[in-house]
Amino acid sequence: MATTQSVTRYLSPSQVDLDKIASLCKRRGFIFQSSEIYGGLNSVWDYGPLGVELKNNVKRAWWRAMVQERDDVVGLDAAILMHPQVWHASGHVAGFADPLIDCKVCKQRFRADHLWAAFVNGVKDKDGAPVLVTGEGSTPEEAAAEMAPRAKKLLKASLTEIKPVLVKDLADRDRVPCPACGAVGSLTEPRMFNLMFKTFLGPVEDESAVIYMRPETAQGIFANFDNVLTSSRMRLPFGIAQTGKAFRNEITTGHLTFRSREFEQMELEYFVRPEEGERWLQYWLEQRRGWYLKLGLRPDSLRLRQHEKEELAHYAKDCYDVEFTFPWGWAELEGIANRGDFDLTQHARSSGKKLAYFDPSTGSGEKGEHIVPYVIEPSGGVDRATLAFLIDAYDEEPPPAGTEEARVVLRLHPALAPVKVAVLPLSRKEPLVNMARDIARELRAPSAGSGWAVAYDDAQSIGRRYRRQDEQGTPYCVTVDFQSLEDKAVTIRERDTMSQVRVPVAELAAALRERLGL
RNA sequence: GCGGGAGUAGCUCAGUGGUAGAGCUCCUGCCUUCCAAGCAGGAAGUCGCGAGUUCGAAUCUCGUCUCCCGCUCCA
């Protein structure tokens, strides 16, 4: 849509007031809180009539770019419920359930398996009780290194004398100081935080029937790796794509739909030869960045950020985040990771099935070789992308005179806009209404534009209706006036510039197709 | 989960013990020409929910739910 590219923007995403987005979303029917009539359900959200169109458009654009416009990616729709062993093999049962310890004084939170303490030889406090030092670390050595300076302050103790013990294993935590604020006896008992939702398979609530609701869609892809390989005869490199719901009992939720407990993912697992992993990671970084830009996000709103070594998940060899400048700061839209062969290896081990790609053309022998591919994973949040598109598109145009209200407009890309065209009779007189309804019907027909959502609105003044459409991001309004009855021509009014052009009704569909670029 | 702030009409908010309000939105009608216009009429609130105190609670007390802001994590 060439006409909108030079449009003046008044707000950048970081200047947008999230409360105004939330208010608009509710007022116009994009996003509602779940179970609102019962007081709401914590961090669960519903998409209203406009929201479901927008979200479906996001998913459709992703599916087109990732699956339908490529010959090396196929789709999948795996079930939410899977064999519990999947989540043991993937590391989620171990990794997603952490005992955590809080400091009641400074409110810091620590992973119980990363929080260590050690007695400092011979040092006693005023009451004659032994004194402890604390430190964080994934290993006792790391913790000891952190404790050393603290211990030295108390005594000329050398490193070899520090023997860290996990705080959670200590009989009494009363004398353990908080490693952050130093307050003694402020640490809570370790409490289990399990991020996976549990339920029961079958009507009997027996412990042996416990299964999980998937915390990510990726494992459905890995579990079906061999099925897809043998049924679709894909050759390396190739990918399997899937969108779908995932569930996590997040400790901290919030920022509207940004972090919720039920959310939707769009994930690609792209299988490559191990030695080509880094090259394909770079390739997908550019592809995914380009996708967001093509759908209208401003380049300034996006950045790629490489994970620090310490930041990497247990499975990742390398990882980048696609980040968006949300009103509260930069935050992740999508993670793009090189997962190595972790997942296929784990599932092969756990299931006893061979999960490998057989390449007859390579290998030292004549029979070819089995390769366990590396996997590059662009894993995006549908709800996050939808929210980012909303925020990036949101604009408030100051009124020229200064007396009217600001014009609120969602400058959504036409491919994402919930409604593509609104047909508006200038007045509610019957001949105008009839003509406008006919035009709307014609524009909805497949021959006009495939799958266009077309709105018809004749309530209240024309200016009010334009603003209403602006606020929900409708790119074009078609206005039928009294002259239209005679000259069979209508006005196309553009959302971003408010400019108008008159076209014959016979050429309307073609004119809109060209402008929408769909 | 912990700390702070907040829940009154669809939205933004006023109302501090005595009959639930305003602006905008929304709906109906009038208006022959275009950007939240005008006129007339109308709809809409278990004051988040539940107890308690009181002759009487939107208002005071307690509990609870939800949202927003911080803290560790993730798509």
Short mmCIF file of N, CA, C and O in Angstrom, two decimals, chain A residues 318-392:
data_model
loop_
_atom_site.label_atom_id
_atom_site.label_comp_id
_atom_site.label_asym_id
_atom_site.label_seq_id
_atom_site.Cartn_x
_atom_site.Cartn_y
_atom_site.Cartn_z
N ASP A 318 22.81 -21.58 20.71
CA ASP A 318 22.87 -20.15 20.42
C ASP A 318 21.42 -19.67 20.29
O ASP A 318 20.55 -20.44 19.90
N CYS A 319 21.19 -18.41 20.63
CA CYS A 319 19.81 -17.93 20.58
C CYS A 319 19.76 -16.42 20.44
O CYS A 319 20.57 -15.71 21.01
N TYR A 320 18.81 -15.97 19.62
CA TYR A 320 18.56 -14.55 19.47
C TYR A 320 17.09 -14.28 19.79
O TYR A 320 16.23 -15.13 19.57
N ASP A 321 16.83 -13.10 20.30
CA ASP A 321 15.45 -12.67 20.48
C ASP A 321 15.14 -11.58 19.47
O ASP A 321 15.96 -10.68 19.24
N VAL A 322 13.96 -11.68 18.87
CA VAL A 322 13.42 -10.54 18.14
C VAL A 322 12.66 -9.72 19.16
O VAL A 322 11.70 -10.22 19.77
N GLU A 323 13.11 -8.50 19.41
CA GLU A 323 12.48 -7.69 20.44
C GLU A 323 11.76 -6.49 19.85
O GLU A 323 12.18 -5.93 18.83
N PHE A 324 10.69 -6.10 20.53
CA PHE A 324 9.87 -4.97 20.12
C PHE A 324 9.89 -3.93 21.24
O PHE A 324 9.94 -4.28 22.42
N THR A 325 9.88 -2.67 20.84
CA THR A 325 9.94 -1.63 21.86
C THR A 325 8.54 -1.33 22.40
O THR A 325 7.85 -0.43 21.96
N PHE A 326 8.12 -2.17 23.35
CA PHE A 326 6.82 -2.01 23.98
C PHE A 326 6.83 -0.76 24.87
O PHE A 326 7.90 -0.25 25.20
N PRO A 327 5.64 -0.28 25.26
CA PRO A 327 5.60 0.91 26.11
C PRO A 327 6.39 0.75 27.40
O PRO A 327 6.84 1.73 27.97
N TRP A 328 6.57 -0.48 27.88
CA TRP A 328 7.31 -0.67 29.12
C TRP A 328 8.77 -1.04 28.87
O TRP A 328 9.52 -1.32 29.80
N GLY A 329 9.18 -1.04 27.61
CA GLY A 329 10.59 -1.35 27.30
C GLY A 329 10.71 -2.43 26.25
O GLY A 329 9.71 -2.94 25.74
N TRP A 330 11.96 -2.75 25.91
CA TRP A 330 12.18 -3.80 24.92
C TRP A 330 11.78 -5.15 25.50
O TRP A 330 12.14 -5.46 26.63
N ALA A 331 11.03 -5.90 24.72
CA ALA A 331 10.63 -7.23 25.20
C ALA A 331 10.49 -8.17 24.01
O ALA A 331 10.28 -7.75 22.88
N GLU A 332 10.54 -9.47 24.34
CA GLU A 332 10.67 -10.49 23.31
C GLU A 332 9.36 -10.78 22.58
O GLU A 332 8.33 -11.01 23.20
N LEU A 333 9.45 -10.77 21.25
CA LEU A 333 8.34 -11.24 20.43
C LEU A 333 8.54 -12.69 20.04
O LEU A 333 7.60 -13.46 19.93
N GLU A 334 9.80 -13.03 19.78
CA GLU A 334 10.11 -14.32 19.20
C GLU A 334 11.53 -14.71 19.58
O GLU A 334 12.41 -13.86 19.61
N GLY A 335 11.73 -15.98 19.86
CA GLY A 335 13.08 -16.48 20.12
C GLY A 335 13.51 -17.34 18.95
O GLY A 335 12.73 -18.14 18.45
N ILE A 336 14.74 -17.14 18.50
CA ILE A 336 15.25 -17.94 17.38
C ILE A 336 16.50 -18.64 17.86
O ILE A 336 17.53 -18.00 18.10
N ALA A 337 16.40 -19.96 18.04
CA ALA A 337 17.46 -20.70 18.72
C ALA A 337 18.03 -21.81 17.85
O ALA A 337 17.32 -22.40 17.03
N ASN A 338 19.27 -22.08 18.06
CA ASN A 338 19.88 -23.30 17.54
C ASN A 338 19.82 -24.31 18.67
O ASN A 338 20.57 -24.23 19.64
N ARG A 339 18.90 -25.27 18.56
CA ARG A 339 18.70 -26.24 19.64
C ARG A 339 19.63 -27.43 19.50
O ARG A 339 19.52 -28.38 20.28
N GLY A 340 20.48 -27.41 18.49
CA GLY A 340 21.38 -28.55 18.30
C GLY A 340 20.58 -29.82 18.02
O GLY A 340 19.50 -29.76 17.42
N ASP A 341 21.11 -30.96 18.49
CA ASP A 341 20.35 -32.21 18.30
C ASP A 341 19.72 -32.66 19.61
O ASP A 341 19.34 -33.81 19.76
N PHE A 342 19.63 -31.71 20.56
CA PHE A 342 19.14 -32.04 21.90
C PHE A 342 17.80 -32.79 21.87
O PHE A 342 17.66 -33.85 22.46
N ASP A 343 16.83 -32.24 21.18
CA ASP A 343 15.47 -32.78 21.27
C ASP A 343 15.35 -34.16 20.63
O ASP A 343 14.78 -35.08 21.23
N LEU A 344 15.88 -34.28 19.41
CA LEU A 344 15.77 -35.58 18.74
C LEU A 344 16.56 -36.65 19.50
O LEU A 344 16.10 -37.79 19.64
N THR A 345 17.70 -36.26 20.03
CA THR A 345 18.51 -37.21 20.80
C THR A 345 17.77 -37.65 22.06
O THR A 345 17.69 -38.83 22.38
N GLN A 346 17.19 -36.69 22.75
CA GLN A 346 16.46 -36.99 23.98
C GLN A 346 15.28 -37.92 23.72
O GLN A 346 15.06 -38.87 24.45
N HIS A 347 14.51 -37.60 22.65
CA HIS A 347 13.32 -38.42 22.38
C HIS A 347 13.71 -39.79 21.85
O HIS A 347 13.01 -40.77 22.10
N ALA A 348 14.82 -39.88 21.13
CA ALA A 348 15.29 -41.18 20.66
C ALA A 348 15.66 -42.04 21.86
O ALA A 348 15.27 -43.21 21.97
N ARG A 349 16.37 -41.43 22.80
CA ARG A 349 16.80 -42.15 23.99
C ARG A 349 15.60 -42.57 24.82
O ARG A 349 15.48 -43.70 25.27
N SER A 350 14.67 -41.63 24.99
CA SER A 350 13.54 -41.86 25.87
C SER A 350 12.54 -42.86 25.28
O SER A 350 11.95 -43.66 26.00
N SER A 351 12.35 -42.81 23.97
CA SER A 351 11.34 -43.66 23.33
C SER A 351 11.92 -44.97 22.83
O SER A 351 11.18 -45.92 22.57
N GLY A 352 13.23 -45.02 22.66
CA GLY A 352 13.84 -46.21 22.09
C GLY A 352 13.70 -46.29 20.58
O GLY A 352 14.08 -47.27 19.97
N LYS A 353 13.13 -45.24 19.96
CA LYS A 353 12.98 -45.20 18.50
C LYS A 353 14.16 -44.46 17.89
O LYS A 353 14.71 -43.54 18.50
N LYS A 354 14.47 -44.85 16.69
CA LYS A 354 15.55 -44.16 16.00
C LYS A 354 14.99 -42.88 15.37
O LYS A 354 14.07 -42.94 14.56
N LEU A 355 15.50 -41.73 15.77
CA LEU A 355 15.03 -40.47 15.20
C LEU A 355 16.21 -39.83 14.48
O LEU A 355 16.97 -39.07 15.06
N ALA A 356 16.36 -40.22 13.23
CA ALA A 356 17.49 -39.73 12.46
C ALA A 356 17.10 -39.64 10.99
O ALA A 356 16.10 -40.21 10.55
N TYR A 357 17.88 -38.88 10.27
CA TYR A 357 17.67 -38.71 8.82
C TYR A 357 18.69 -39.58 8.11
O TYR A 357 19.89 -39.53 8.42
N PHE A 358 18.21 -40.40 7.17
CA PHE A 358 19.14 -41.25 6.43
C PHE A 358 19.48 -40.59 5.10
O PHE A 358 18.59 -40.28 4.30
N ASP A 359 20.76 -40.35 4.91
CA ASP A 359 21.20 -39.74 3.66
C ASP A 359 22.02 -40.75 2.88
O ASP A 359 23.14 -41.11 3.27
N PRO A 360 21.47 -41.25 1.76
CA PRO A 360 22.16 -42.29 0.99
C PRO A 360 23.36 -41.75 0.22
O PRO A 360 24.19 -42.53 -0.27
N SER A 361 23.46 -40.43 0.10
CA SER A 361 24.49 -39.86 -0.78
C SER A 361 25.78 -39.49 -0.04
O SER A 361 26.76 -39.14 -0.66
N THR A 362 25.75 -39.54 1.27
CA THR A 362 26.96 -39.13 2.00
C THR A 362 27.44 -40.27 2.89
O THR A 362 26.84 -41.35 2.94
N GLY A 363 28.51 -40.03 3.59
CA GLY A 363 29.05 -41.04 4.49
C GLY A 363 30.24 -41.74 3.86
O GLY A 363 30.41 -41.73 2.65
N SER A 364 31.03 -42.37 4.71
CA SER A 364 32.26 -42.99 4.21
C SER A 364 31.96 -44.29 3.48
O SER A 364 32.54 -44.59 2.45
N GLY A 365 30.99 -45.10 3.99
CA GLY A 365 30.64 -46.35 3.33
C GLY A 365 29.78 -46.13 2.10
O GLY A 365 29.39 -45.00 1.78
N GLU A 366 29.43 -47.20 1.41
CA GLU A 366 28.59 -47.07 0.21
C GLU A 366 27.12 -46.93 0.57
O GLU A 366 26.32 -46.50 -0.24
N LYS A 367 26.75 -47.32 1.79
CA LYS A 367 25.34 -47.38 2.14
C LYS A 367 24.78 -46.04 2.65
O LYS A 367 23.63 -45.97 3.04
N GLY A 368 25.56 -45.00 2.67
CA GLY A 368 25.10 -43.73 3.20
C GLY A 368 25.23 -43.68 4.71
O GLY A 368 25.86 -44.56 5.32
N GLU A 369 24.60 -42.63 5.33
CA GLU A 369 24.75 -42.48 6.78
C GLU A 369 23.50 -41.92 7.42
O GLU A 369 22.67 -41.29 6.77
N HIS A 370 23.38 -42.20 8.70
CA HIS A 370 22.30 -41.62 9.50
C HIS A 370 22.79 -40.33 10.14
O HIS A 370 23.86 -40.29 10.72
N ILE A 371 21.98 -39.29 10.00
CA ILE A 371 22.33 -37.99 10.57
C ILE A 371 21.26 -37.61 11.59
O ILE A 371 20.07 -37.70 11.30
N VAL A 372 21.68 -37.20 12.76
CA VAL A 372 20.72 -36.56 13.68
C VAL A 372 20.84 -35.07 13.42
O VAL A 372 21.83 -34.44 13.77
N PRO A 373 19.81 -34.50 12.77
CA PRO A 373 19.94 -33.10 12.35
C PRO A 373 19.97 -32.15 13.55
O PRO A 373 19.43 -32.45 14.61
N TYR A 374 20.58 -31.01 13.35
CA TYR A 374 20.41 -29.89 14.27
C TYR A 374 19.08 -29.22 13.91
O TYR A 374 18.60 -29.34 12.78
N VAL A 375 18.52 -28.51 14.88
CA VAL A 375 17.25 -27.84 14.60
C VAL A 375 17.36 -26.36 14.94
O VAL A 375 17.88 -25.98 15.99
N ILE A 376 16.92 -25.55 13.98
CA ILE A 376 16.84 -24.11 14.18
C ILE A 376 15.38 -23.79 14.43
O ILE A 376 14.52 -24.18 13.65
N GLU A 377 15.12 -23.10 15.53
CA GLU A 377 13.74 -22.90 15.96
C GLU A 377 13.36 -21.43 16.05
O GLU A 377 13.68 -20.78 17.05
N PRO A 378 12.67 -20.90 15.05
CA PRO A 378 12.03 -19.59 15.24
C PRO A 378 10.69 -19.81 15.93
O PRO A 378 9.79 -20.41 15.36
N SER A 379 10.58 -19.35 17.17
CA SER A 379 9.40 -19.61 17.98
C SER A 379 8.78 -18.29 18.44
O SER A 379 9.32 -17.60 19.29
N GLY A 380 7.65 -17.97 17.83
CA GLY A 380 7.03 -16.68 18.10
C GLY A 380 5.73 -16.80 18.88
O GLY A 380 5.08 -17.84 18.86
N GLY A 381 5.38 -15.72 19.56
CA GLY A 381 4.11 -15.67 20.27
C GLY A 381 3.07 -14.96 19.42
O GLY A 381 3.28 -13.82 19.01
N VAL A 382 1.97 -15.65 19.13
CA VAL A 382 0.92 -15.05 18.31
C VAL A 382 0.32 -13.85 19.02
O VAL A 382 0.11 -12.79 18.42
N ASP A 383 0.06 -14.01 20.31
CA ASP A 383 -0.57 -12.93 21.06
C ASP A 383 0.38 -11.73 21.19
O ASP A 383 -0.05 -10.59 21.15
N ARG A 384 1.65 -12.04 21.35
CA ARG A 384 2.64 -10.96 21.44
C ARG A 384 2.76 -10.22 20.12
O ARG A 384 2.84 -8.99 20.10
N ALA A 385 2.79 -10.96 19.03
CA ALA A 385 2.87 -10.31 17.72
C ALA A 385 1.63 -9.46 17.50
O ALA A 385 1.72 -8.30 17.07
N THR A 386 0.48 -10.00 17.82
CA THR A 386 -0.78 -9.27 17.65
C THR A 386 -0.76 -7.98 18.46
O THR A 386 -1.12 -6.91 17.96
N LEU A 387 -0.30 -8.07 19.70
CA LEU A 387 -0.23 -6.88 20.55
C LEU A 387 0.77 -5.87 19.99
O LEU A 387 0.52 -4.67 19.99
N ALA A 388 1.91 -6.36 19.50
CA ALA A 388 2.92 -5.46 18.93
C ALA A 388 2.37 -4.75 17.69
O ALA A 388 2.57 -3.54 17.53
N PHE A 389 1.68 -5.48 16.85
CA PHE A 389 1.08 -4.85 15.66
C PHE A 389 0.07 -3.78 16.07
O PHE A 389 0.00 -2.71 15.47
N LEU A 390 -0.70 -4.06 17.10
CA LEU A 390 -1.68 -3.08 17.60
C LEU A 390 -0.98 -1.83 18.11
O LEU A 390 -1.37 -0.71 17.78
N ILE A 391 0.04 -2.03 18.93
CA ILE A 391 0.71 -0.89 19.55
C ILE A 391 1.46 -0.07 18.51
O ILE A 391 1.43 1.16 18.53
N ASP A 392 2.13 -0.78 17.58
CA ASP A 392 2.89 -0.06 16.56
C ASP A 392 1.96 0.74 15.65
O ASP A 392 2.31 1.81 15.16
#
